[in-house]
Amino acid sequence: QFMQQMFKADSATYQKVNGEIYALLKWLRQFAAAKAPTEQTGD
């Protein structure tokens, strides 16, 4: 129950951080794809 309350209170921050992490992972995937084009995978 406590964790749910914390999650709700921190939801905006969580979404912001999640978006930044997603952007970073997307960039890393593009970088890895450029390094190894044979292992490129589509979304």
mmCIF file of N, CA and C in Angstrom:
data_model
loop_
_atom_site.group_PDB
_atom_site.id
_atom_site.type_symbol
_atom_site.label_atom_id
_atom_site.label_comp_id
_atom_site.label_asym_id
_atom_site.label_seq_id
_atom_site.Cartn_x
_atom_site.Cartn_y
_atom_site.Cartn_z
ATOM 1 N N GLN A 1 0.842 -1.212 0.000
ATOM 2 C CA GLN A 1 0.000 0.000 0.000
ATOM 3 C C GLN A 1 0.869 1.251 0.000
ATOM 4 N N PHE A 2 1.901 1.225 0.827
ATOM 5 C CA PHE A 2 2.802 2.372 0.898
ATOM 6 C C PHE A 2 3.486 2.619 -0.444
ATOM 7 N N MET A 3 3.897 1.544 -1.086
ATOM 8 C CA MET A 3 4.580 1.674 -2.367
ATOM 9 C C MET A 3 3.652 2.274 -3.416
ATOM 10 N N GLN A 4 2.373 1.907 -3.369
ATOM 11 C CA GLN A 4 1.414 2.456 -4.323
ATOM 12 C C GLN A 4 1.249 3.962 -4.118
ATOM 13 N N GLN A 5 1.204 4.374 -2.850
ATOM 14 C CA GLN A 5 1.069 5.803 -2.549
ATOM 15 C C GLN A 5 2.304 6.561 -3.033
ATOM 16 N N MET A 6 3.463 5.999 -2.802
ATOM 17 C CA MET A 6 4.701 6.628 -3.238
ATOM 18 C C MET A 6 4.733 6.722 -4.758
ATOM 19 N N PHE A 7 4.283 5.671 -5.403
ATOM 20 C CA PHE A 7 4.275 5.662 -6.867
ATOM 21 C C PHE A 7 3.353 6.746 -7.416
ATOM 22 N N LYS A 8 2.170 6.885 -6.809
ATOM 23 C CA LYS A 8 1.229 7.903 -7.267
ATOM 24 C C LYS A 8 1.793 9.302 -7.038
ATOM 25 N N ALA A 9 2.408 9.514 -5.885
ATOM 26 C CA ALA A 9 2.947 10.825 -5.552
ATOM 27 C C ALA A 9 4.105 11.180 -6.472
ATOM 28 N N ASP A 10 4.837 10.156 -6.905
ATOM 29 C CA ASP A 10 6.035 10.377 -7.704
ATOM 30 C C ASP A 10 5.793 10.069 -9.172
ATOM 31 N N SER A 11 4.525 10.003 -9.553
ATOM 32 C CA SER A 11 4.169 9.569 -10.905
ATOM 33 C C SER A 11 4.741 10.503 -11.968
ATOM 34 N N ALA A 12 4.626 11.815 -11.754
ATOM 35 C CA ALA A 12 5.113 12.776 -12.739
ATOM 36 C C ALA A 12 6.627 12.644 -12.906
ATOM 37 N N THR A 13 7.331 12.547 -11.786
ATOM 38 C CA THR A 13 8.778 12.390 -11.843
ATOM 39 C C THR A 13 9.134 11.076 -12.509
ATOM 40 N N TYR A 14 8.387 10.018 -12.189
ATOM 41 C CA TYR A 14 8.636 8.701 -12.772
ATOM 42 C C TYR A 14 8.482 8.755 -14.286
ATOM 43 N N GLN A 15 7.426 9.395 -14.761
ATOM 44 C CA GLN A 15 7.197 9.469 -16.201
ATOM 45 C C GLN A 15 8.297 10.273 -16.883
ATOM 46 N N LYS A 16 8.757 11.345 -16.225
ATOM 47 C CA LYS A 16 9.821 12.166 -16.794
ATOM 48 C C LYS A 16 11.107 11.358 -16.909
ATOM 49 N N VAL A 17 11.472 10.688 -15.815
ATOM 50 C CA VAL A 17 12.684 9.879 -15.814
ATOM 51 C C VAL A 17 12.550 8.721 -16.800
ATOM 52 N N ASN A 18 11.370 8.113 -16.847
ATOM 53 C CA ASN A 18 11.138 6.998 -17.759
ATOM 54 C C ASN A 18 11.315 7.443 -19.201
ATOM 55 N N GLY A 19 10.834 8.641 -19.520
ATOM 56 C CA GLY A 19 10.987 9.175 -20.867
ATOM 57 C C GLY A 19 12.452 9.402 -21.209
ATOM 58 N N GLU A 20 13.209 9.899 -20.224
ATOM 59 C CA GLU A 20 14.629 10.151 -20.456
ATOM 60 C C GLU A 20 15.383 8.840 -20.656
ATOM 61 N N ILE A 21 15.030 7.835 -19.846
ATOM 62 C CA ILE A 21 15.662 6.521 -19.981
ATOM 63 C C ILE A 21 15.326 5.912 -21.334
ATOM 64 N N TYR A 22 14.078 6.058 -21.769
ATOM 65 C CA TYR A 22 13.653 5.527 -23.067
ATOM 66 C C TYR A 22 14.439 6.188 -24.187
ATOM 67 N N ALA A 23 14.613 7.515 -24.096
ATOM 68 C CA ALA A 23 15.370 8.233 -25.114
ATOM 69 C C ALA A 23 16.818 7.764 -25.135
ATOM 70 N N LEU A 24 17.379 7.541 -23.936
ATOM 71 C CA LEU A 24 18.763 7.081 -23.842
ATOM 72 C C LEU A 24 18.905 5.686 -24.447
ATOM 73 N N LEU A 25 17.977 4.792 -24.115
ATOM 74 C CA LEU A 25 18.020 3.436 -24.661
ATOM 75 C C LEU A 25 17.862 3.455 -26.177
ATOM 76 N N LYS A 26 16.997 4.329 -26.667
ATOM 77 C CA LYS A 26 16.786 4.457 -28.105
ATOM 78 C C LYS A 26 18.075 4.918 -28.778
ATOM 79 N N TRP A 27 18.755 5.892 -28.170
ATOM 80 C CA TRP A 27 20.021 6.392 -28.700
ATOM 81 C C TRP A 27 21.077 5.287 -28.687
ATOM 82 N N LEU A 28 21.134 4.536 -27.576
ATOM 83 C CA LEU A 28 22.107 3.457 -27.470
ATOM 84 C C LEU A 28 21.850 2.394 -28.533
ATOM 85 N N ARG A 29 20.577 2.103 -28.792
ATOM 86 C CA ARG A 29 20.247 1.111 -29.817
ATOM 87 C C ARG A 29 20.676 1.590 -31.192
ATOM 88 N N GLN A 30 20.470 2.876 -31.471
ATOM 89 C CA GLN A 30 20.884 3.429 -32.757
ATOM 90 C C GLN A 30 22.404 3.395 -32.877
ATOM 91 N N PHE A 31 23.093 3.694 -31.770
ATOM 92 C CA PHE A 31 24.554 3.677 -31.755
ATOM 93 C C PHE A 31 25.063 2.259 -31.991
ATOM 94 N N ALA A 32 24.439 1.283 -31.309
ATOM 95 C CA ALA A 32 24.834 -0.117 -31.473
ATOM 96 C C ALA A 32 24.546 -0.591 -32.897
ATOM 97 N N ALA A 33 23.429 -0.134 -33.457
ATOM 98 C CA ALA A 33 23.075 -0.524 -34.821
ATOM 99 C C ALA A 33 24.084 0.041 -35.815
ATOM 100 N N ALA A 34 24.581 1.241 -35.536
ATOM 101 C CA ALA A 34 25.575 1.846 -36.409
ATOM 102 C C ALA A 34 26.906 1.096 -36.305
ATOM 103 N N LYS A 35 27.202 0.619 -35.115
ATOM 104 C CA LYS A 35 28.441 -0.128 -34.892
ATOM 105 C C LYS A 35 28.357 -1.523 -35.511
ATOM 106 N N ALA A 36 27.178 -2.138 -35.418
ATOM 107 C CA ALA A 36 26.998 -3.497 -35.933
ATOM 108 C C ALA A 36 25.728 -3.559 -36.778
ATOM 109 N N PRO A 37 25.790 -3.083 -38.014
ATOM 110 C CA PRO A 37 24.590 -3.011 -38.864
ATOM 111 C C PRO A 37 23.988 -4.379 -39.167
ATOM 112 N N THR A 38 24.772 -5.436 -39.031
ATOM 113 C CA THR A 38 24.255 -6.775 -39.338
ATOM 114 C C THR A 38 23.279 -7.244 -38.268
ATOM 115 N N GLU A 39 23.390 -6.683 -37.062
ATOM 116 C CA GLU A 39 22.523 -7.100 -35.961
ATOM 117 C C GLU A 39 21.375 -6.123 -35.737
ATOM 118 N N GLN A 40 21.096 -5.303 -36.726
ATOM 119 C CA GLN A 40 20.063 -4.282 -36.572
ATOM 120 C C GLN A 40 18.683 -4.915 -36.509
ATOM 121 N N THR A 41 17.873 -4.452 -35.564
ATOM 122 C CA THR A 41 16.512 -4.971 -35.413
ATOM 123 C C THR A 41 15.525 -3.819 -35.464
ATOM 124 N N GLY A 42 14.407 -4.033 -36.133
ATOM 125 C CA GLY A 42 13.401 -2.983 -36.232
ATOM 126 C C GLY A 42 12.492 -2.964 -35.034
ATOM 127 N N ASP A 43 11.765 -1.869 -34.896
ATOM 128 C CA ASP A 43 10.832 -1.764 -33.769
ATOM 129 C C ASP A 43 9.615 -2.635 -34.018
#
